[in-house]
């Protein structure tokens, strides 16, 4: 906490500005300027051949389209898919992180490396691998028909569960890592005290470990939810074009519909929602942290 | 925010240029110099990846003397956005589909083709000068053409499909094992033709019926797929696919291609010269070089698409035509298809329906 008072008080020192310079320029060029452009585009309407054309009242029209049941439906579908993915990631990630934190030191490192390992392979290749696994003549169906569990291949690929599975696989490490660091930080003396007072391990987990790791749970949930919501590769490849998420909708507005103003409105709406989510997370994190 | 204003100001000239008639017509050839030293010009051509032989640029440069760079685009929309977003994209020749050439010409972005600088135009099939997107090849020169049909596994389907309804209302053997194209105009095509409508229809009632049919058809589909349906057919994952002729792997004996009895489209991919090009003589020389019977037949045998060039098609190796039966379709057969033209403002309705169908 040292230096906190100085940062909040008087003018920033020159050295501080120099150090902040690269970061601030990065933000200005790659975040603020594109964001301003995006906001600018909402004042126009779709140019017939691409690009944008000015017409009075376009802004209102562009934003009004957000309430159109068609697009609102895509937004709710995306929220549902991202929420299911996050919940599953939490259910799978918590025991994993807990188990890793109980491993002896050297094995813990190995386990953590194994969690991160998939990130070393290209995301697209990993997603394509699921096609190989899930297709009607894929590994899973061949194995199931081979051992006689089913006689006709199951329709696994190009379904919403396939999309959830792809997202879950892609982002599970983003849940495990913050959970692991939160669980690791729980003071072992608290666990001992709980045991001394007669609590069984399950009770200790529920009453001591879980409440103390809630900030980690929140962080993990946000880390998984945010990229799941915006992803468009997984719905495209594993949903076979049957499942449309808001990411696909935004991409299509820019690349095929040539409707940049509406694409901008959709992108802004998504960002506004995510900012609200992050603010809620920060607020809840502070409350939980202050316990 | 000053920077934003500056960027927006730069973009503004590209806006609102709807429907202005372009160019001053072929008479403008006076502004081009037929004797220009082509070795002093540089050419930048934008094409789809894999849509021309890899050493075409090198061969062109050694034949004509103009250094040539190739830029790539993956979709029509991408290159059109690039060409409309700034006054000078740096591109001299672009490869775009016919309806996009039409849209670019309507915006005044294209240089009229100076026919006297492209003597090999005489090689083109006369029918190729009558296509609806650009009658008389005023702004565009056809590069390849073809149609859309059903690509299927003869051994797995169990009958010969001959109707778009084989895809839209599939029998049990095909249900759940068929794919449709995802690109807007071709996602519509099977339903439009099955209902007896034009592929360019803008009639609201017709479009509503098309949408209903597409929504019912969705249940019988494996996926919407523009790129991997050939591999899916080979592996047997899919048994029937809506496909552009050149993409149907008919070199595999198990796979056949039919144009359904209700008819189909005639798509054309064209070469256009940008008005902003500073190397227009070299651009014309490039188009002329492609239209040379030897080059164009070499192109066709390399990418397996039909070219609207009578002399070039005559030069194709008969063994190749035998192994790729779609190459054997005649221009007369192709011309039964309906030319795909630009939809103008009705394009928005098409986009909305695509979202309604895929998200529905």
CSV table of C-alpha atoms in Angstrom, one decimal, chain A residues 33 36-37 40-41 44-46 48-50 52-53 68 70-71 74 77 135-137 155 157-158 236 240-244 249 251-252 255-258 260, chain B residues 4 7-8 11-12 15-16 18-19 77 80-81 84 100 103 107 177 182 218 221-224 232 235-237 342 344-345 347-348 351-352 355-356 358-359:
chain,number,residue,atom,x,y,z
A,33,UNK,CA,-9.4,6.0,-31.2
A,36,UNK,CA,-14.4,6.9,-30.9
A,37,UNK,CA,-14.7,5.7,-34.6
A,40,UNK,CA,-18.9,8.0,-34.8
A,41,UNK,CA,-20.2,5.2,-37.2
A,44,UNK,CA,-24.6,7.0,-40.2
A,45,UNK,CA,-26.6,4.4,-42.1
A,46,UNK,CA,-25.4,1.5,-44.2
A,48,UNK,CA,-25.4,0.7,-50.3
A,49,UNK,CA,-22.0,-0.6,-51.5
A,50,UNK,CA,-20.3,-0.7,-48.1
A,52,UNK,CA,-21.3,4.6,-44.5
A,53,UNK,CA,-23.8,7.2,-45.6
A,68,UNK,CA,-35.8,-5.9,-32.5
A,70,UNK,CA,-34.5,-10.9,-33.9
A,71,UNK,CA,-31.3,-9.3,-32.5
A,74,UNK,CA,-29.4,-13.5,-30.5
A,77,UNK,CA,-29.0,-16.8,-26.7
A,135,UNK,CA,-18.4,-35.9,-36.3
A,136,UNK,CA,-20.7,-38.7,-37.1
A,137,UNK,CA,-17.7,-40.8,-38.2
A,155,UNK,CA,-25.6,-36.2,-33.7
A,157,UNK,CA,-21.5,-32.0,-33.9
A,158,UNK,CA,-23.3,-28.8,-35.1
A,236,UNK,CA,-19.2,-21.1,-36.5
A,240,UNK,CA,-22.2,-25.4,-38.2
A,241,UNK,CA,-24.0,-22.1,-38.8
A,242,UNK,CA,-27.0,-23.3,-36.8
A,243,UNK,CA,-26.0,-21.4,-33.7
A,244,UNK,CA,-25.6,-17.7,-34.0
A,249,UNK,CA,-23.7,-11.2,-35.7
A,251,UNK,CA,-18.7,-10.0,-37.7
A,252,UNK,CA,-21.4,-10.5,-40.3
A,255,UNK,CA,-17.9,-8.4,-43.4
A,256,UNK,CA,-21.0,-9.6,-45.2
A,257,UNK,CA,-23.9,-7.3,-44.6
A,258,UNK,CA,-21.7,-4.2,-45.1
A,260,UNK,CA,-21.0,-0.9,-40.3
B,4,UNK,CA,-11.4,11.1,-34.6
B,7,UNK,CA,-10.3,10.2,-39.5
B,8,UNK,CA,-14.0,10.5,-40.1
B,11,UNK,CA,-13.8,8.5,-44.6
B,12,UNK,CA,-16.5,10.9,-45.7
B,15,UNK,CA,-19.9,8.0,-48.3
B,16,UNK,CA,-23.1,8.7,-50.0
B,18,UNK,CA,-24.8,5.9,-54.3
B,19,UNK,CA,-25.7,5.2,-57.8
B,77,UNK,CA,-17.3,-7.9,-49.4
B,80,UNK,CA,-15.4,-4.0,-52.0
B,81,UNK,CA,-15.0,-2.5,-48.6
B,84,UNK,CA,-14.8,2.0,-51.3
B,100,UNK,CA,-20.0,-6.6,-57.3
B,103,UNK,CA,-22.0,-2.2,-57.9
B,107,UNK,CA,-20.4,4.0,-57.8
B,177,UNK,CA,-26.4,-35.4,-44.0
B,182,UNK,CA,-23.8,-20.1,-46.3
B,218,UNK,CA,-32.8,-26.2,-41.8
B,221,UNK,CA,-29.3,-30.0,-42.7
B,222,UNK,CA,-26.0,-31.1,-41.3
B,223,UNK,CA,-24.5,-27.6,-41.6
B,224,UNK,CA,-24.2,-24.5,-43.6
B,232,UNK,CA,-17.2,-34.0,-46.0
B,235,UNK,CA,-15.4,-38.8,-46.0
B,236,UNK,CA,-19.0,-39.7,-46.2
B,237,UNK,CA,-20.0,-37.3,-43.3
B,342,UNK,CA,-26.6,-6.5,-57.6
B,344,UNK,CA,-29.3,-2.5,-54.5
B,345,UNK,CA,-31.0,-1.5,-51.3
B,347,UNK,CA,-29.6,-6.4,-50.0
B,348,UNK,CA,-30.6,-5.4,-46.5
B,351,UNK,CA,-29.1,-10.1,-44.8
B,352,UNK,CA,-32.0,-9.9,-42.4
B,355,UNK,CA,-29.9,-13.9,-39.8
B,356,UNK,CA,-33.5,-15.0,-39.2
B,358,UNK,CA,-29.5,-19.2,-39.2
B,359,UNK,CA,-30.5,-17.9,-35.7
